[in-house]
Amino acid sequence: MQSGGVPIVSLLLLVTVLTGVAGISSENVNCTAYAPACDASMCPSLCPSKTKTLYIQGFVPAKNNEFRSETIVPAAFAAIDEINANCSILPEYKLVLEFVNTKCDPSEATWQLINSIVLQDQAKNVTKIMFFGGGCSLATEPLAALAGRFYEIPMLSYGASSPALSDNQMFPKFFRTLPSETQANSARIAVMNKYGWTKVATLHETEAIFTSSADNFHKQYDDYITNVLKNSDRNELILRSFTDNPDIPLGQIKAEDIRIIIGYYYENQAVQTLCKAFKMGLHETNNLWMYIAWYDSDWWMDLNGTTNCTMAELKQAVRNSLLFDSYNLPTDKETPTDTGNSITFNQFKAKYDCYLEEFLTNDQTRDLSMGNSVPHRYFTYTWDAVYTLAFALEQADKELKENHSDISLDDFKYFDNRTAIIPQLITKYMADTDFIGVSGRVIFDTMGTRISTNAVFQLRENNTTDELDLVLLGIHSPYGEFENVSNLTTNFQSFNFTIDPLFNTGGKAPADRVTPVDKYIDPALIYVCDVIIGISLIIAIALLIFNLATFRMPLIRDSAPLVNMVIILGCILMLITAIMLGIDTQTPDIRTSAMEYINHRYTVFCNLRLWFFTLGFTLSFGALLAKTSQVYRVYTNQSLKKEDLQMWRFFLIIGIFLLIDVAYLSFWTGVEEFRLKRGLNTTNEAGEQFVHEQCDSSQFGYLIGALYVYKGLLVVFGLFLAYESRNVKYFKINDSRFVSIAMYIVVILIGIGAPLSLVLSVYHFADPAYALSVFMIVASTLSCLLIIHVPKFVYMAKGKDTMIQENMKEEIAESSGLQLGTAVDITGIKTTEMEVADLRSKNEEREMELRDLQTLSVATKPRNGSDNDSGVLVTGDETETFTSEIDENRPNTATPSEAPPTPGTSL
């Protein structure tokens, strides 16, 4: 590598001279000058025994809008100062750390590396014993490759999480105190396992870090499905990627109804994706998004990433999302660490804050600070990284003194075979690192990646400030308890939240899919309804027996008992239908059968329901209609008033209706037979979709619609007849008025109940639909039967043989004189006839008196006669006048055959 490397560097010398990049060194910024405002204890003096110097090349992405980690520099310098003041660590060596700015750009990082090592170090006769940093994965990958494969020196990073960096062949001698993104993947799967999510999608930007992170998630997901769930059929992971525009993959995710979505992208693309997903409705209550937590705290507020969403929309879209990152804090902040004279986390934080304040205002560091006053998330990783390299250097120094006394750490030269043992020893002891730092336990796996814990956060709305706070929900250990880093088992199961997450569903975790939930009718409701139906059937059968037993009684005979029995039979069929409504695949006799047999038996009940209810309705309502039509027929045709009722007319009407029903139902069941359908209603907030069993056929809507129209026309016609004959009390059908009332009630119940029951059934409200259907059937049948028969019981109790009183006989009145159905008062007619007879008797007596007077007048001389009683003389004219007065006082009610004689005819 020596012969191949030098020419390449030489070719780049001219270009790198022109770059002129400013850097910052811990050697140039001493503690007193760097942090004069800090307490003296925070600015220790250099250990006197440290007369030799070891140089370390540092890299930081300071001036980049996507990833700014410049505020980790104070943590690194604070650790360097502590190590240099501690005579027990590297007692002969002082560490000098120099940072250059990579801007999180791979090409910039490469130029900075070559410039620092080839130009500046050669000019100063300085050799960097190892590399430190990289900050972001984009810049770290080329640096780690050059360090391990070209310069063959170790590199330690504090903030690169790309899974690609775990490749030992591509990046030998690379270590990092920040865990890989793959460990956060185990936390994601642990959360999925907690809530039973297996149908998920990953959406990643086509950058190396995110592509490798998504690929690793898929590998861990396959391991989880195979070894934990042990069910390969549940592997429903969807991989989607985009370069600049996420519209297409978002549309695919929506089309496939993926509800749990994991995002891997930088902040600018995160905001763009967030906005577009919101516009597509992918942030509804049923969706849950998982993001990376190492973004800036207010990343979602960056409107530069989108022009289509408002701040309020972005806030609504990102609220209650879960974020995953490594956990960079110790479990106990007062526990002494193995670094910096057993410094605690709280002591470290105070020291860091002091260094940070001066770093942001000092002229020598201002070119890196950019005014960023927010401590970086990885400042604890940086402190522990510096101590990691110091401990490794110390162990390498000890071994050199024991086994290679002719070589010391400061003898190291690039491409020098004699000192090549030095980076090998550093790499060896770096791999054996195990101590307690301010970020927790520092230990590496076989690929040089820190084994750490993962943090699960959630963006929650603060009710006080109306802002979104990043709330820590729980800590997840990716490998659980382990003894050997060479035999690690990923922990997908052991995880519990210390703070329960909030979900947009209102408490219950969203479902990853439409979850079919069998929704059967409540057995208790079925039992109650069956008892009511049973009582109704007993009443109907009792009434049927009553009609048979009293068939020849005048009261029953004059009510068309055969038609009444048809009504009862129709009601019985409808009540049997109500019983069958409570039969589903949960019914014990059906449930214990095979599924194929279950479907067959259920379809049998579907057909029986249709036939029984339709024929029952036709028998009962058709009989009511036949009675009403017969009354209407007689009263609108007076020539039929003397005819006896003909039963065949009733049964002809009922038979026609039955014939139409049988033909239609035969066609239906022959062409479109019912089948069992497990219908789904709308999804609730928890993603559950209730499965409701129902009878269905391919043309169900058309067939049931035609039946409804036909029956509806009959109902309307029956209402017309009932209204026209509402006041009729026809003695040959003595219950006609009650038949009309029964028809009204039946029509009202069916008109309200049938549509409502259908709506409830469509929306799969099993219990309400069943209860309403049963109520409609029971109420209509019972009301019909009781309204017709109860009046008969009342009249029988009174000892009467007819429901029409003798003094209220019905007569068919002339249409010009009386309205149809007007009753004539017989008592009044008899009273008038008696008065007429009395007046006739008095008239005859007066006529006799007049004859006597005329005879007397003839016997004497012609003169005016006198009344022998009163002495009043009455002439002929007076006699005629008197007779007329009598006639005027007669009531004009005599029949034509009994007309009184014309006044004066007998004179």
Tab-separated table of C-alpha atoms in Angstrom, residues 406-563:
chain	number	residue	atom	x	y	z
A	406	ASP	CA	12.425	-0.354	21.168
A	407	ILE	CA	9.206	1.167	19.891
A	408	SER	CA	7.075	3.873	21.459
A	409	LEU	CA	3.766	5.372	20.424
A	410	ASP	CA	5.305	8.587	19.223
A	411	ASP	CA	7.513	6.620	16.807
A	412	PHE	CA	4.583	5.837	14.543
A	413	LYS	CA	4.946	6.724	10.859
A	414	TYR	CA	2.612	6.096	7.959
A	415	PHE	CA	3.535	3.114	5.796
A	416	ASP	CA	6.332	2.133	8.201
A	417	ASN	CA	6.645	-1.581	8.691
A	418	ARG	CA	8.654	-1.150	11.893
A	419	THR	CA	5.910	0.804	13.629
A	420	ALA	CA	2.983	-1.032	11.973
A	421	ILE	CA	2.524	-2.902	15.246
A	422	ILE	CA	1.278	0.308	16.890
A	423	PRO	CA	-2.084	0.670	15.010
A	424	GLN	CA	-2.552	-3.067	15.328
A	425	LEU	CA	-2.243	-2.878	19.099
A	426	ILE	CA	-4.513	0.160	19.256
A	427	THR	CA	-7.134	-1.703	17.206
A	428	LYS	CA	-6.803	-4.754	19.429
A	429	TYR	CA	-7.373	-2.864	22.672
A	430	MET	CA	-10.083	-0.741	21.101
A	431	ALA	CA	-12.009	-3.949	20.415
A	432	ASP	CA	-11.572	-5.007	24.068
A	433	THR	CA	-12.992	-1.751	25.418
A	434	ASP	CA	-15.434	-2.129	28.299
A	435	PHE	CA	-15.989	0.694	30.782
A	436	ILE	CA	-18.744	2.862	32.218
A	437	GLY	CA	-18.871	6.282	30.608
A	438	VAL	CA	-21.184	9.263	30.783
A	439	SER	CA	-23.329	7.669	28.039
A	440	GLY	CA	-23.498	4.321	29.812
A	441	ARG	CA	-21.557	1.164	29.241
A	442	VAL	CA	-19.047	1.387	26.396
A	443	ILE	CA	-18.459	-1.946	24.720
A	444	PHE	CA	-18.107	-2.945	21.065
A	445	ASP	CA	-19.390	-5.916	19.126
A	446	THR	CA	-17.209	-7.893	16.729
A	447	MET	CA	-17.821	-5.311	14.010
A	448	GLY	CA	-16.599	-2.373	16.092
A	449	THR	CA	-20.074	-0.992	16.754
A	450	ARG	CA	-21.089	0.184	20.203
A	451	ILE	CA	-23.549	-2.057	21.997
A	452	SER	CA	-25.918	0.324	23.661
A	453	THR	CA	-29.506	0.818	24.600
A	454	ASN	CA	-32.165	2.353	22.388
A	455	ALA	CA	-34.561	5.107	23.294
A	456	VAL	CA	-38.139	5.324	22.087
A	457	PHE	CA	-39.504	8.873	21.992
A	458	GLN	CA	-42.827	10.396	21.055
A	459	LEU	CA	-43.723	13.870	19.847
A	460	ARG	CA	-46.523	14.900	22.162
A	461	GLU	CA	-48.542	18.058	22.319
A	462	ASN	CA	-47.873	20.154	25.411
A	463	ASN	CA	-51.220	21.375	26.675
A	464	THR	CA	-49.590	24.328	28.387
A	465	THR	CA	-47.398	25.674	25.602
A	466	ASP	CA	-49.315	24.168	22.672
A	467	GLU	CA	-45.980	22.947	21.325
A	468	LEU	CA	-44.748	19.446	20.588
A	469	ASP	CA	-42.378	17.961	23.167
A	470	LEU	CA	-40.062	15.004	22.629
A	471	VAL	CA	-41.058	12.621	25.422
A	472	LEU	CA	-38.980	9.579	26.352
A	473	LEU	CA	-41.305	6.570	26.510
A	474	GLY	CA	-38.898	3.758	27.271
A	475	ILE	CA	-35.470	2.160	26.931
A	476	HIS	CA	-34.819	-0.969	24.914
A	477	SER	CA	-31.772	-3.206	25.148
A	478	PRO	CA	-31.080	-4.651	21.675
A	479	TYR	CA	-29.383	-7.785	23.012
A	480	GLY	CA	-30.750	-8.040	26.518
A	481	GLU	CA	-28.323	-9.478	29.031
A	482	PHE	CA	-25.213	-10.876	27.324
A	483	GLU	CA	-21.878	-12.311	28.424
A	484	ASN	CA	-19.960	-12.612	25.183
A	485	VAL	CA	-20.060	-10.054	22.378
A	486	SER	CA	-19.249	-12.773	19.871
A	487	ASN	CA	-22.554	-14.528	20.577
A	488	LEU	CA	-25.274	-11.897	20.633
A	489	THR	CA	-28.978	-12.645	20.207
A	490	THR	CA	-31.241	-9.818	19.117
A	491	ASN	CA	-33.937	-9.000	21.638
A	492	PHE	CA	-37.279	-8.569	19.869
A	493	GLN	CA	-39.560	-9.283	22.806
A	494	SER	CA	-38.366	-7.908	26.132
A	495	PHE	CA	-39.593	-4.327	26.068
A	496	ASN	CA	-41.988	-2.285	28.153
A	497	PHE	CA	-42.837	1.391	28.060
A	498	THR	CA	-42.204	3.372	31.221
A	499	ILE	CA	-44.693	5.916	29.856
A	500	ASP	CA	-47.520	4.582	27.745
A	501	PRO	CA	-47.614	6.134	24.277
A	502	LEU	CA	-50.526	8.205	23.057
A	503	PHE	CA	-52.239	7.173	19.854
A	504	ASN	CA	-54.491	9.076	17.502
A	505	THR	CA	-57.040	6.306	17.908
A	506	GLY	CA	-57.885	7.644	21.361
A	507	GLY	CA	-55.960	5.214	23.576
A	508	LYS	CA	-55.898	1.821	21.914
A	509	ALA	CA	-52.966	1.142	19.616
A	510	PRO	CA	-53.879	1.304	15.927
A	511	ALA	CA	-54.160	-1.954	14.055
A	512	ASP	CA	-51.723	-2.714	11.257
A	513	ARG	CA	-54.568	-3.918	9.058
A	514	VAL	CA	-58.277	-4.402	8.885
A	515	THR	CA	-58.824	-6.889	11.685
A	516	PRO	CA	-61.862	-9.108	11.128
A	517	VAL	CA	-63.788	-9.447	14.380
A	518	ASP	CA	-66.652	-11.936	14.370
A	519	LYS	CA	-69.790	-10.125	15.456
A	520	TYR	CA	-72.569	-12.479	16.447
A	521	ILE	CA	-75.928	-11.719	17.966
A	522	ASP	CA	-75.762	-11.625	21.740
A	523	PRO	CA	-77.015	-15.024	22.986
A	524	ALA	CA	-78.820	-13.369	25.904
A	525	LEU	CA	-80.732	-11.192	23.437
A	526	ILE	CA	-81.649	-14.261	21.390
A	527	TYR	CA	-82.975	-16.042	24.485
A	528	VAL	CA	-85.112	-13.061	25.501
A	529	CYS	CA	-86.486	-12.648	21.994
A	530	ASP	CA	-87.195	-16.375	21.668
A	531	VAL	CA	-89.221	-16.309	24.880
A	532	ILE	CA	-91.282	-13.398	23.557
A	533	ILE	CA	-91.725	-15.118	20.206
A	534	GLY	CA	-92.742	-18.335	21.979
A	535	ILE	CA	-95.427	-16.520	23.960
A	536	SER	CA	-96.669	-14.931	20.747
A	537	LEU	CA	-96.842	-18.337	19.056
A	538	ILE	CA	-98.843	-19.748	21.963
A	539	ILE	CA	-101.300	-16.859	21.633
A	540	ALA	CA	-101.604	-17.384	17.870
A	541	ILE	CA	-102.178	-21.149	18.229
A	542	ALA	CA	-104.734	-20.538	20.998
A	543	LEU	CA	-106.646	-18.139	18.746
A	544	LEU	CA	-106.550	-20.672	15.932
A	545	ILE	CA	-108.074	-23.304	18.231
A	546	PHE	CA	-110.637	-20.767	19.431
A	547	ASN	CA	-111.805	-20.106	15.848
A	548	LEU	CA	-112.110	-23.823	15.155
A	549	ALA	CA	-114.047	-24.420	18.360
A	550	THR	CA	-116.480	-21.506	17.922
A	551	PHE	CA	-116.803	-21.726	14.162
A	552	ARG	CA	-120.621	-21.985	14.146
A	553	MET	CA	-121.386	-19.386	16.804
A	554	PRO	CA	-123.200	-16.408	15.235
A	555	LEU	CA	-120.645	-13.939	16.556
A	556	ILE	CA	-117.770	-15.873	15.007
A	557	ARG	CA	-119.687	-17.033	11.934
A	558	ASP	CA	-120.427	-13.430	10.911
A	559	SER	CA	-116.699	-12.531	10.987
A	560	ALA	CA	-115.568	-14.859	8.184
A	561	PRO	CA	-113.710	-17.280	10.520
A	562	LEU	CA	-111.977	-19.137	7.695
A	563	VAL	CA	-110.306	-15.902	6.610
